[in-house]
């Protein structure tokens, strides 16, 4: 069961954050940010199970309005209800929000800085990681949350996001429940294993797979030829082949 | 946090890496307080893949998450 996700992102030099935090602003005019703190709290228990749940995005330290209008200094915290069409989509969406922050905006923003980032998180057709395939969005959401410019899905082909399905696959379960109506049950740890995310496809590596293999960043999301759980080994990443924490492919300061 | 997702981003240009996070660098997610999914990226910043870390890493990352 997956019910609570806490993500910590420190893997990039701060300069790379500039395009991200400059929501709606050109990269040449980065906003002086210290942190991005996006919190999605579960809807009240009494609303759990309803088709249209309301979550709140706290965008305090961003210093930006939900419309992507940013200031040079963080503004007071703002909350805004976000209606999503279905629980399943909801969960996926919530995780995807975080994944967008980690996997795309903070990084792809380097080359495409002048876009409206935060509103895009709530727009329709957020990339799923498999090419630029559309994803049903937030018909019940506020129009103010729609992007004013920049279309994530148009340039989303290079996005690899962890969906809830992928995340649950990673932790070895098929269940997820982000409702706050009950406490998180204990999960059973599985043996460490490598997971490759190719588009929207998540596969486990075969036992005994050679170190440094099994990773791909396929943008198409198509399955590679070979045995189940085996990948094309065009990409190698020797730092992530052990059970110990890896430093990843990005520098930290 | 009972349920949902909490994302924290530290801008390391504005402040040094907190001591508690030095042992757990990079981008990762703590799932239900028990499992760690580590994100990996290519040198150009593209997402490269995710990795479920071993149980020996959990406590370290849990402390880091608390610090973050």
PDB file of C-alpha atoms in Angstrom:
ATOM      1  CA  UNK A   1       0.000   0.000   0.000  1.00  0.00           C
ATOM      2  CA  UNK A   2       1.248   3.388  -0.888  1.00  0.00           C
ATOM      3  CA  UNK A   3      -0.429   6.202   0.919  1.00  0.00           C
ATOM      4  CA  UNK A   4       2.183   8.763   1.769  1.00  0.00           C
ATOM      5  CA  UNK A   5       5.014  10.058  -0.323  1.00  0.00           C
ATOM      6  CA  UNK A   6       7.623  12.475   0.861  1.00  0.00           C
ATOM      7  CA  UNK A   7       9.982  13.697  -1.795  1.00  0.00           C
ATOM      8  CA  UNK A   8      13.203  15.521  -1.153  1.00  0.00           C
ATOM      9  CA  UNK A   9      14.926  17.107  -4.096  1.00  0.00           C
ATOM     10  CA  UNK A  10      18.453  18.310  -3.658  1.00  0.00           C
ATOM     11  CA  UNK A  11      20.072  16.844  -6.680  1.00  0.00           C
ATOM     12  CA  UNK A  12      20.634  19.912  -8.742  1.00  0.00           C
ATOM     13  CA  UNK A  13      22.780  22.960  -8.483  1.00  0.00           C
ATOM     14  CA  UNK A  14      20.654  25.925  -7.710  1.00  0.00           C
ATOM     15  CA  UNK A  15      21.235  27.518 -11.054  1.00  0.00           C
ATOM     16  CA  UNK A  16      19.072  24.858 -12.538  1.00  0.00           C
ATOM     17  CA  UNK A  17      16.242  25.832 -10.346  1.00  0.00           C
ATOM     18  CA  UNK A  18      16.110  29.308 -11.723  1.00  0.00           C
ATOM     19  CA  UNK A  19      13.992  28.540 -14.756  1.00  0.00           C
ATOM     20  CA  UNK A  20      11.712  26.563 -12.561  1.00  0.00           C
ATOM     21  CA  UNK A  21      11.156  29.065  -9.893  1.00  0.00           C
ATOM     22  CA  UNK A  22      10.808  31.816 -12.408  1.00  0.00           C
ATOM     23  CA  UNK A  23       7.304  30.725 -13.085  1.00  0.00           C
ATOM     24  CA  UNK A  24       6.032  32.641 -15.985  1.00  0.00           C
ATOM     25  CA  UNK A  25       9.171  34.703 -16.113  1.00  0.00           C
ATOM     26  CA  UNK A  26      12.041  34.492 -18.554  1.00  0.00           C
ATOM     27  CA  UNK A  27      15.087  32.631 -17.415  1.00  0.00           C
ATOM     28  CA  UNK A  28      17.144  35.756 -17.674  1.00  0.00           C
ATOM     29  CA  UNK A  29      15.106  37.155 -14.884  1.00  0.00           C
ATOM     30  CA  UNK A  30      15.091  34.412 -12.337  1.00  0.00           C
ATOM     31  CA  UNK A  31      13.182  34.867  -9.202  1.00  0.00           C
ATOM     32  CA  UNK A  32      15.152  34.750  -6.026  1.00  0.00           C
ATOM     33  CA  UNK A  33      13.951  31.544  -4.585  1.00  0.00           C
ATOM     34  CA  UNK A  34      14.982  29.625  -1.628  1.00  0.00           C
ATOM     35  CA  UNK A  35      12.736  26.702  -1.785  1.00  0.00           C
ATOM     36  CA  UNK A  36       9.750  25.251  -3.435  1.00  0.00           C
ATOM     37  CA  UNK A  37       7.298  23.711  -1.119  1.00  0.00           C
ATOM     38  CA  UNK A  38       4.357  22.038  -2.696  1.00  0.00           C
ATOM     39  CA  UNK A  39       2.118  20.248  -0.344  1.00  0.00           C
ATOM     40  CA  UNK A  40      -0.813  18.181  -1.285  1.00  0.00           C
ATOM     41  CA  UNK A  41      -2.867  17.218   1.651  1.00  0.00           C
ATOM     42  CA  UNK A  42      -5.472  14.588   1.430  1.00  0.00           C
ATOM     43  CA  UNK A  43      -9.023  15.627   1.273  1.00  0.00           C
ATOM     44  CA  UNK A  44     -11.094  15.410   4.425  1.00  0.00           C
ATOM     45  CA  UNK A  45     -12.090  11.876   5.345  1.00  0.00           C
ATOM     46  CA  UNK A  46     -15.728  12.559   4.806  1.00  0.00           C
ATOM     47  CA  UNK A  47     -14.982  13.317   1.226  1.00  0.00           C
ATOM     48  CA  UNK A  48     -12.919  10.267   0.618  1.00  0.00           C
ATOM     49  CA  UNK A  49     -14.421   8.115  -2.042  1.00  0.00           C
ATOM     50  CA  UNK A  50     -16.290  10.869  -3.688  1.00  0.00           C
ATOM     51  CA  UNK A  51     -15.708  11.277  -7.305  1.00  0.00           C
ATOM     52  CA  UNK A  52     -14.568  14.805  -7.161  1.00  0.00           C
ATOM     53  CA  UNK A  53     -12.174  15.278  -4.338  1.00  0.00           C
ATOM     54  CA  UNK A  54     -10.733  18.536  -3.415  1.00  0.00           C
ATOM     55  CA  UNK A  55      -7.124  18.904  -2.684  1.00  0.00           C
ATOM     56  CA  UNK A  56      -5.243  21.970  -1.864  1.00  0.00           C
ATOM     57  CA  UNK A  57      -1.993  23.115  -3.276  1.00  0.00           C
ATOM     58  CA  UNK A  58      -0.020  25.233  -0.937  1.00  0.00           C
ATOM     59  CA  UNK A  59       2.162  27.470  -2.949  1.00  0.00           C
ATOM     60  CA  UNK A  60       3.527  29.608  -0.258  1.00  0.00           C
ATOM     61  CA  UNK A  61       7.232  29.629  -0.670  1.00  0.00           C
ATOM     62  CA  UNK A  62       7.018  29.774  -4.403  1.00  0.00           C
ATOM     63  CA  UNK A  63       6.014  33.354  -4.253  1.00  0.00           C
ATOM     64  CA  UNK A  64       3.697  32.750  -7.148  1.00  0.00           C
ATOM     65  CA  UNK A  65       0.005  32.881  -7.566  1.00  0.00           C
ATOM     66  CA  UNK A  66      -1.840  29.885  -8.945  1.00  0.00           C
ATOM     67  CA  UNK A  67      -1.909  31.772 -12.197  1.00  0.00           C
ATOM     68  CA  UNK A  68       1.846  31.717 -12.400  1.00  0.00           C
ATOM     69  CA  UNK A  69       2.308  35.330 -11.563  1.00  0.00           C
ATOM     70  CA  UNK A  70       5.453  35.498  -9.520  1.00  0.00           C
ATOM     71  CA  UNK A  71       7.060  37.965  -7.317  1.00  0.00           C
ATOM     72  CA  UNK A  72      10.648  38.349  -6.496  1.00  0.00           C
ATOM     73  CA  UNK A  73      10.108  37.324  -2.961  1.00  0.00           C
ATOM     74  CA  UNK A  74       7.884  34.653  -1.575  1.00  0.00           C
ATOM     75  CA  UNK A  75       4.425  35.770  -0.876  1.00  0.00           C
ATOM     76  CA  UNK A  76       2.164  34.516   1.789  1.00  0.00           C
ATOM     77  CA  UNK A  77       0.939  31.019   1.451  1.00  0.00           C
ATOM     78  CA  UNK A  78      -1.914  30.519  -0.883  1.00  0.00           C
ATOM     79  CA  UNK A  79      -4.223  27.620  -1.028  1.00  0.00           C
ATOM     80  CA  UNK A  80      -6.536  26.764  -3.760  1.00  0.00           C
ATOM     81  CA  UNK A  81      -8.885  23.849  -4.132  1.00  0.00           C
ATOM     82  CA  UNK A  82      -8.296  21.631  -7.085  1.00  0.00           C
ATOM     83  CA  UNK A  83     -11.025  19.379  -8.276  1.00  0.00           C
ATOM     84  CA  UNK A  84     -10.032  16.249 -10.033  1.00  0.00           C
ATOM     85  CA  UNK A  85     -12.359  13.965 -11.866  1.00  0.00           C
ATOM     86  CA  UNK A  86     -11.755  10.575 -10.367  1.00  0.00           C
ATOM     87  CA  UNK A  87      -9.941   9.021  -7.447  1.00  0.00           C
ATOM     88  CA  UNK A  88      -7.705   6.921  -9.624  1.00  0.00           C
ATOM     89  CA  UNK A  89      -6.762   9.825 -11.732  1.00  0.00           C
ATOM     90  CA  UNK A  90      -6.386  11.806  -8.616  1.00  0.00           C
ATOM     91  CA  UNK A  91      -3.743   9.593  -7.185  1.00  0.00           C
ATOM     92  CA  UNK A  92      -1.887   9.444 -10.390  1.00  0.00           C
ATOM     93  CA  UNK A  93      -2.137  13.124 -10.724  1.00  0.00           C
ATOM     94  CA  UNK A  94      -0.839  13.828  -7.309  1.00  0.00           C
ATOM     95  CA  UNK A  95       2.175  11.702  -7.795  1.00  0.00           C
ATOM     96  CA  UNK A  96       2.683  13.093 -11.183  1.00  0.00           C
ATOM     97  CA  UNK A  97       2.754  16.543  -9.796  1.00  0.00           C
ATOM     98  CA  UNK A  98       5.729  15.644  -7.746  1.00  0.00           C
ATOM     99  CA  UNK A  99       7.291  13.805 -10.599  1.00  0.00           C
ATOM    100  CA  UNK A 100       6.881  16.780 -12.802  1.00  0.00           C
ATOM    101  CA  UNK A 101       8.715  18.834 -10.295  1.00  0.00           C
ATOM    102  CA  UNK A 102      11.508  16.372  -9.994  1.00  0.00           C
ATOM    103  CA  UNK A 103      11.836  15.016 -13.428  1.00  0.00           C
ATOM    104  CA  UNK A 104      10.960  17.669 -15.773  1.00  0.00           C
ATOM    105  CA  UNK A 105      10.466  21.186 -14.715  1.00  0.00           C
ATOM    106  CA  UNK A 106      13.588  21.351 -12.693  1.00  0.00           C
ATOM    107  CA  UNK A 107      15.565  19.882 -15.480  1.00  0.00           C
ATOM    108  CA  UNK A 108      14.033  20.332 -18.856  1.00  0.00           C
ATOM    109  CA  UNK A 109      13.422  23.871 -17.787  1.00  0.00           C
ATOM    110  CA  UNK A 110      17.049  24.473 -18.454  1.00  0.00           C
ATOM    111  CA  UNK A 111      16.501  24.546 -22.134  1.00  0.00           C
ATOM    112  CA  UNK A 112      12.929  25.744 -22.125  1.00  0.00           C
ATOM    113  CA  UNK A 113      12.811  28.277 -19.389  1.00  0.00           C
ATOM    114  CA  UNK A 114      10.191  30.684 -20.572  1.00  0.00           C
ATOM    115  CA  UNK A 115       7.111  28.789 -19.770  1.00  0.00           C
ATOM    116  CA  UNK A 116       4.440  28.885 -17.274  1.00  0.00           C
ATOM    117  CA  UNK A 117       5.258  26.015 -15.020  1.00  0.00           C
ATOM    118  CA  UNK A 118       2.974  25.860 -12.102  1.00  0.00           C
ATOM    119  CA  UNK A 119      -0.270  26.419 -13.932  1.00  0.00           C
ATOM    120  CA  UNK A 120       0.819  23.700 -16.254  1.00  0.00           C
ATOM    121  CA  UNK A 121       0.784  21.265 -13.421  1.00  0.00           C
ATOM    122  CA  UNK A 122      -2.924  21.539 -13.349  1.00  0.00           C
ATOM    123  CA  UNK A 123      -3.656  21.697 -16.984  1.00  0.00           C
ATOM    124  CA  UNK A 124      -5.143  19.032 -19.095  1.00  0.00           C
ATOM    125  CA  UNK A 125      -2.971  16.656 -20.987  1.00  0.00           C
ATOM    126  CA  UNK A 126      -0.079  16.469 -18.656  1.00  0.00           C
ATOM    127  CA  UNK A 127       2.446  14.162 -20.241  1.00  0.00           C
ATOM    128  CA  UNK A 128       2.390  10.651 -18.957  1.00  0.00           C
ATOM    129  CA  UNK A 129       5.897   9.847 -20.000  1.00  0.00           C
ATOM    130  CA  UNK A 130       4.897   7.839 -22.996  1.00  0.00           C
ATOM    131  CA  UNK A 131       5.629  10.251 -25.704  1.00  0.00           C
ATOM    132  CA  UNK A 132       3.292  13.137 -25.539  1.00  0.00           C
ATOM    133  CA  UNK A 133       0.220  11.083 -25.032  1.00  0.00           C
ATOM    134  CA  UNK A 134      -2.597  13.100 -23.580  1.00  0.00           C
ATOM    135  CA  UNK A 135      -3.912  12.500 -20.161  1.00  0.00           C
ATOM    136  CA  UNK A 136      -7.371  13.453 -19.022  1.00  0.00           C
ATOM    137  CA  UNK A 137      -7.117  16.504 -16.968  1.00  0.00           C
ATOM    138  CA  UNK A 138      -9.055  18.620 -14.629  1.00  0.00           C
ATOM    139  CA  UNK A 139     -12.368  19.484 -16.138  1.00  0.00           C
ATOM    140  CA  UNK A 140     -13.593  20.552 -12.771  1.00  0.00           C
ATOM    141  CA  UNK A 141     -10.584  22.685 -12.108  1.00  0.00           C
ATOM    142  CA  UNK A 142     -10.553  26.380 -12.093  1.00  0.00           C
ATOM    143  CA  UNK A 143      -9.835  28.142 -15.312  1.00  0.00           C
ATOM    144  CA  UNK A 144      -7.327  30.182 -13.395  1.00  0.00           C
ATOM    145  CA  UNK A 145      -5.211  27.091 -13.094  1.00  0.00           C
ATOM    146  CA  UNK A 146      -4.992  26.605 -16.803  1.00  0.00           C
ATOM    147  CA  UNK A 147      -1.685  27.594 -18.332  1.00  0.00           C
ATOM    148  CA  UNK A 148      -1.376  31.013 -19.701  1.00  0.00           C
ATOM    149  CA  UNK A 149       1.460  29.997 -21.912  1.00  0.00           C
ATOM    150  CA  UNK A 150       3.565  26.992 -22.451  1.00  0.00           C
ATOM    151  CA  UNK A 151       2.073  23.644 -23.159  1.00  0.00           C
ATOM    152  CA  UNK A 152       3.610  20.892 -21.164  1.00  0.00           C
ATOM    153  CA  UNK A 153       2.284  18.177 -23.334  1.00  0.00           C
ATOM    154  CA  UNK A 154       3.662  19.725 -26.446  1.00  0.00           C
ATOM    155  CA  UNK A 155       7.170  19.320 -25.256  1.00  0.00           C
ATOM    156  CA  UNK A 156       6.580  16.410 -23.026  1.00  0.00           C
ATOM    157  CA  UNK A 157       8.127  13.765 -25.174  1.00  0.00           C
ATOM    158  CA  UNK A 158      11.264  13.766 -23.121  1.00  0.00           C
ATOM    159  CA  UNK A 159       9.430  13.515 -19.891  1.00  0.00           C
ATOM    160  CA  UNK A 160       9.745  10.437 -17.816  1.00  0.00           C
ATOM    161  CA  UNK A 161       7.451  10.534 -14.906  1.00  0.00           C
ATOM    162  CA  UNK A 162       6.701   8.100 -12.201  1.00  0.00           C
ATOM    163  CA  UNK A 163       3.027   7.440 -12.233  1.00  0.00           C
ATOM    164  CA  UNK A 164       1.265   5.864  -9.352  1.00  0.00           C
ATOM    165  CA  UNK A 165       1.338   2.604 -11.216  1.00  0.00           C
ATOM    166  CA  UNK A 166       5.057   2.823 -11.590  1.00  0.00           C
ATOM    167  CA  UNK A 167       5.574   3.840  -8.038  1.00  0.00           C
ATOM    168  CA  UNK A 168       3.468   1.041  -6.691  1.00  0.00           C
ATOM    169  CA  UNK A 169       5.352  -1.285  -8.933  1.00  0.00           C
ATOM    170  CA  UNK A 170       8.560  -0.009  -7.477  1.00  0.00           C
ATOM    171  CA  UNK A 171       7.525  -0.701  -3.955  1.00  0.00           C
ATOM    172  CA  UNK A 172       6.022  -4.010  -4.854  1.00  0.00           C
ATOM    173  CA  UNK A 173       2.360  -3.363  -4.398  1.00  0.00           C
ATOM    174  CA  UNK A 174      -0.542  -2.594  -6.587  1.00  0.00           C
ATOM    175  CA  UNK A 175      -2.485  -0.728  -3.980  1.00  0.00           C
ATOM    176  CA  UNK A 176      -2.471   2.902  -3.177  1.00  0.00           C
ATOM    177  CA  UNK A 177      -4.654   5.008  -1.023  1.00  0.00           C
ATOM    178  CA  UNK A 178      -3.974   8.624  -0.352  1.00  0.00           C
ATOM    179  CA  UNK A 179      -7.098   9.213   1.610  1.00  0.00           C
ATOM    180  CA  UNK A 180      -6.576  10.460   5.078  1.00  0.00           C
ATOM    181  CA  UNK A 181      -9.410   8.422   6.475  1.00  0.00           C
ATOM    182  CA  UNK A 182      -7.139   5.735   7.771  1.00  0.00           C
ATOM    183  CA  UNK A 183      -3.538   5.503   8.778  1.00  0.00           C
ATOM    184  CA  UNK A 184      -0.923   4.175   6.492  1.00  0.00           C
ATOM    185  CA  UNK A 185      -0.571   0.461   6.929  1.00  0.00           C
ATOM    186  CA  UNK A 186       2.822  -1.026   7.277  1.00  0.00           C
ATOM    187  CA  UNK A 187       4.331  -2.126   4.047  1.00  0.00           C
ATOM    188  CA  UNK A 188       6.532  -5.059   3.479  1.00  0.00           C
ATOM    189  CA  UNK A 189       9.919  -4.288   2.156  1.00  0.00           C
ATOM    190  CA  UNK A 190      10.964  -6.155  -0.878  1.00  0.00           C
ATOM    191  CA  UNK A 191      14.429  -7.034  -1.879  1.00  0.00           C
ATOM    192  CA  UNK A 192      16.141  -4.150  -3.540  1.00  0.00           C
ATOM    193  CA  UNK A 193      15.979  -4.250  -7.247  1.00  0.00           C
ATOM    194  CA  UNK A 194      16.515  -1.944 -10.098  1.00  0.00           C
ATOM    195  CA  UNK A 195      13.700  -0.442 -11.956  1.00  0.00           C
ATOM    196  CA  UNK A 196      13.948   1.179 -15.285  1.00  0.00           C
ATOM    197  CA  UNK A 197      11.452   3.727 -16.321  1.00  0.00           C
ATOM    198  CA  UNK A 198      11.027   3.882 -20.026  1.00  0.00           C
ATOM    199  CA  UNK A 199       8.261   6.226 -20.732  1.00  0.00           C
ATOM    200  CA  UNK A 200       5.379   4.865 -18.795  1.00  0.00           C
ATOM    201  CA  UNK A 201       6.776   1.377 -18.629  1.00  0.00           C
ATOM    202  CA  UNK A 202       8.323   0.086 -15.472  1.00  0.00           C
ATOM    203  CA  UNK A 203      10.046  -3.234 -15.418  1.00  0.00           C
ATOM    204  CA  UNK A 204      12.142  -5.091 -12.998  1.00  0.00           C
ATOM    205  CA  UNK A 205      15.526  -6.295 -13.893  1.00  0.00           C
ATOM    206  CA  UNK A 206      16.214  -9.937 -13.906  1.00  0.00           C
ATOM    207  CA  UNK A 207      18.074 -11.338 -10.935  1.00  0.00           C
ATOM    208  CA  UNK A 208      21.762 -11.356 -11.444  1.00  0.00           C
ATOM    209  CA  UNK A 209      21.654  -8.804 -14.140  1.00  0.00           C
ATOM    210  CA  UNK A 210      25.091  -7.331 -14.813  1.00  0.00           C
ATOM    211  CA  UNK A 211      25.868  -4.230 -12.886  1.00  0.00           C
ATOM    212  CA  UNK A 212      25.403  -0.970 -14.600  1.00  0.00           C
ATOM    213  CA  UNK A 213      22.824  -2.191 -17.023  1.00  0.00           C
ATOM    214  CA  UNK A 214      19.143  -2.143 -17.215  1.00  0.00           C
ATOM    215  CA  UNK A 215      18.529   1.517 -17.507  1.00  0.00           C
ATOM    216  CA  UNK A 216      17.020   3.323 -20.346  1.00  0.00           C
ATOM    217  CA  UNK A 217      15.597   6.662 -20.956  1.00  0.00           C
ATOM    218  CA  UNK A 218      13.594   5.744 -23.952  1.00  0.00           C
ATOM    219  CA  UNK A 219      11.391   8.586 -24.908  1.00  0.00           C
ATOM    220  CA  UNK A 220       8.948   6.499 -26.770  1.00  0.00           C
ATOM    221  CA  UNK A 221       7.955   4.303 -23.915  1.00  0.00           C
ATOM    222  CA  UNK A 222       7.889   1.332 -26.195  1.00  0.00           C
ATOM    223  CA  UNK A 223       9.003  -1.936 -24.814  1.00  0.00           C
ATOM    224  CA  UNK A 224      12.338  -3.101 -25.932  1.00  0.00           C
ATOM    225  CA  UNK A 225      12.848  -6.449 -27.469  1.00  0.00           C
ATOM    226  CA  UNK A 226      14.045  -9.132 -25.172  1.00  0.00           C
ATOM    227  CA  UNK A 227      12.951 -11.078 -22.172  1.00  0.00           C
ATOM    228  CA  UNK A 228      10.449  -9.810 -19.756  1.00  0.00           C
ATOM    229  CA  UNK A 229      12.131  -7.493 -17.351  1.00  0.00           C
ATOM    230  CA  UNK A 230      15.084  -6.944 -19.574  1.00  0.00           C
ATOM    231  CA  UNK A 231      15.944  -3.700 -21.205  1.00  0.00           C
ATOM    232  CA  UNK A 232      17.962  -2.340 -23.954  1.00  0.00           C
ATOM    233  CA  UNK A 233      21.194  -1.386 -22.313  1.00  0.00           C
ATOM    234  CA  UNK A 234      21.982   1.669 -24.326  1.00  0.00           C
ATOM    235  CA  UNK A 235      22.363   3.590 -21.139  1.00  0.00           C
ATOM    236  CA  UNK A 236      24.527   2.594 -18.266  1.00  0.00           C
ATOM    237  CA  UNK A 237      24.657   3.971 -14.831  1.00  0.00           C
ATOM    238  CA  UNK A 238      27.166   2.138 -12.684  1.00  0.00           C
ATOM    239  CA  UNK A 239      26.442   4.314  -9.709  1.00  0.00           C
ATOM    240  CA  UNK A 240      23.069   2.753  -9.182  1.00  0.00           C
ATOM    241  CA  UNK A 241      23.814  -0.892  -9.169  1.00  0.00           C
ATOM    242  CA  UNK A 242      24.268  -1.499  -5.522  1.00  0.00           C
ATOM    243  CA  UNK A 243      21.945  -1.450  -2.599  1.00  0.00           C
ATOM    244  CA  UNK A 244      23.604   1.565  -1.186  1.00  0.00           C
ATOM    245  CA  UNK A 245      22.395   5.071  -1.817  1.00  0.00           C
ATOM    246  CA  UNK A 246      23.621   6.370  -5.106  1.00  0.00           C
ATOM    247  CA  UNK A 247      24.458   9.911  -5.809  1.00  0.00           C
ATOM    248  CA  UNK A 248      22.678   9.962  -9.091  1.00  0.00           C
ATOM    249  CA  UNK A 249      23.680  11.694 -12.219  1.00  0.00           C
ATOM    250  CA  UNK A 250      23.508  15.229 -11.046  1.00  0.00           C
ATOM    251  CA  UNK A 251      25.824  17.336  -9.067  1.00  0.00           C
ATOM    252  CA  UNK A 252      25.096  18.684  -5.696  1.00  0.00           C
ATOM    253  CA  UNK A 253      26.604  21.729  -4.208  1.00  0.00           C
TER     254      UNK A 253
ATOM    255  CA  UNK B   1       1.654  13.752   6.733  1.00  0.00           C
ATOM    256  CA  UNK B   2      -1.015  11.100   6.904  1.00  0.00           C
ATOM    257  CA  UNK B   3      -1.548  10.737   3.214  1.00  0.00           C
ATOM    258  CA  UNK B   4      -0.776  12.503   0.002  1.00  0.00           C
ATOM    259  CA  UNK B   5       2.495  13.777  -1.227  1.00  0.00           C
ATOM    260  CA  UNK B   6       4.883  16.312   0.158  1.00  0.00           C
ATOM    261  CA  UNK B   7       7.551  17.673  -2.100  1.00  0.00           C
ATOM    262  CA  UNK B   8      10.410  19.743  -0.838  1.00  0.00           C
ATOM    263  CA  UNK B   9      13.044  21.356  -2.945  1.00  0.00           C
ATOM    264  CA  UNK B  10      16.175  22.874  -1.495  1.00  0.00           C
ATOM    265  CA  UNK B  11      17.949  25.551  -3.425  1.00  0.00           C
ATOM    266  CA  UNK B  12      21.533  24.902  -2.618  1.00  0.00           C
ATOM    267  CA  UNK B  13      22.629  28.272  -3.910  1.00  0.00           C
ATOM    268  CA  UNK B  14      20.815  29.941  -1.110  1.00  0.00           C
ATOM    269  CA  UNK B  15      21.922  27.702   1.666  1.00  0.00           C
ATOM    270  CA  UNK B  16      24.350  24.909   2.286  1.00  0.00           C
ATOM    271  CA  UNK B  17      23.227  21.351   2.231  1.00  0.00           C
ATOM    272  CA  UNK B  18      21.809  20.522   5.631  1.00  0.00           C
ATOM    273  CA  UNK B  19      23.952  18.111   7.483  1.00  0.00           C
ATOM    274  CA  UNK B  20      21.182  15.588   7.686  1.00  0.00           C
ATOM    275  CA  UNK B  21      20.836  15.560   3.940  1.00  0.00           C
ATOM    276  CA  UNK B  22      24.470  15.094   3.108  1.00  0.00           C
ATOM    277  CA  UNK B  23      24.133  11.411   3.568  1.00  0.00           C
ATOM    278  CA  UNK B  24      21.091  11.290   1.359  1.00  0.00           C
ATOM    279  CA  UNK B  25      21.861  13.492  -1.623  1.00  0.00           C
ATOM    280  CA  UNK B  26      19.956  13.809  -4.814  1.00  0.00           C
ATOM    281  CA  UNK B  27      16.272  13.395  -5.467  1.00  0.00           C
ATOM    282  CA  UNK B  28      14.340  10.689  -3.759  1.00  0.00           C
ATOM    283  CA  UNK B  29      10.988   9.847  -2.319  1.00  0.00           C
ATOM    284  CA  UNK B  30      10.167   8.229   0.952  1.00  0.00           C
ATOM    285  CA  UNK B  31       7.183   5.986   0.529  1.00  0.00           C
ATOM    286  CA  UNK B  32       5.061   5.465   3.596  1.00  0.00           C
ATOM    287  CA  UNK B  33       8.125   6.169   5.672  1.00  0.00           C
ATOM    288  CA  UNK B  34       9.552   2.815   4.824  1.00  0.00           C
ATOM    289  CA  UNK B  35      10.798   2.643   1.303  1.00  0.00           C
ATOM    290  CA  UNK B  36      13.117   4.857  -0.649  1.00  0.00           C
ATOM    291  CA  UNK B  37      12.889   5.480  -4.327  1.00  0.00           C
ATOM    292  CA  UNK B  38      15.921   7.193  -5.666  1.00  0.00           C
ATOM    293  CA  UNK B  39      15.757   9.200  -8.857  1.00  0.00           C
ATOM    294  CA  UNK B  40      18.619   9.221 -11.267  1.00  0.00           C
ATOM    295  CA  UNK B  41      19.339  11.654 -14.006  1.00  0.00           C
ATOM    296  CA  UNK B  42      21.642  11.948 -16.890  1.00  0.00           C
ATOM    297  CA  UNK B  43      24.286  14.604 -17.000  1.00  0.00           C
ATOM    298  CA  UNK B  44      22.034  16.796 -19.089  1.00  0.00           C
ATOM    299  CA  UNK B  45      19.315  16.527 -16.520  1.00  0.00           C
ATOM    300  CA  UNK B  46      17.024  14.083 -18.226  1.00  0.00           C
ATOM    301  CA  UNK B  47      15.356  11.589 -16.021  1.00  0.00           C
ATOM    302  CA  UNK B  48      17.225   8.361 -16.234  1.00  0.00           C
ATOM    303  CA  UNK B  49      15.376   6.001 -13.985  1.00  0.00           C
ATOM    304  CA  UNK B  50      14.304   5.177 -10.506  1.00  0.00           C
ATOM    305  CA  UNK B  51      15.682   2.758  -8.019  1.00  0.00           C
ATOM    306  CA  UNK B  52      14.287   1.184  -4.924  1.00  0.00           C
ATOM    307  CA  UNK B  53      16.994   1.360  -2.318  1.00  0.00           C
ATOM    308  CA  UNK B  54      17.641  -1.274   0.240  1.00  0.00           C
ATOM    309  CA  UNK B  55      16.207  -1.275   3.741  1.00  0.00           C
ATOM    310  CA  UNK B  56      19.525  -0.202   5.179  1.00  0.00           C
ATOM    311  CA  UNK B  57      18.998   3.185   3.620  1.00  0.00           C
ATOM    312  CA  UNK B  58      15.593   3.847   5.065  1.00  0.00           C
ATOM    313  CA  UNK B  59      16.519   5.273   8.403  1.00  0.00           C
ATOM    314  CA  UNK B  60      19.053   7.584   6.858  1.00  0.00           C
ATOM    315  CA  UNK B  61      16.569   8.976   4.422  1.00  0.00           C
ATOM    316  CA  UNK B  62      13.848   9.176   6.991  1.00  0.00           C
ATOM    317  CA  UNK B  63      16.061  11.410   9.066  1.00  0.00           C
ATOM    318  CA  UNK B  64      16.855  13.469   6.011  1.00  0.00           C
ATOM    319  CA  UNK B  65      13.202  13.807   5.146  1.00  0.00           C
ATOM    320  CA  UNK B  66      12.468  15.016   8.621  1.00  0.00           C
ATOM    321  CA  UNK B  67      15.237  17.544   8.311  1.00  0.00           C
ATOM    322  CA  UNK B  68      13.992  18.737   4.957  1.00  0.00           C
TER     323      UNK B  68
END
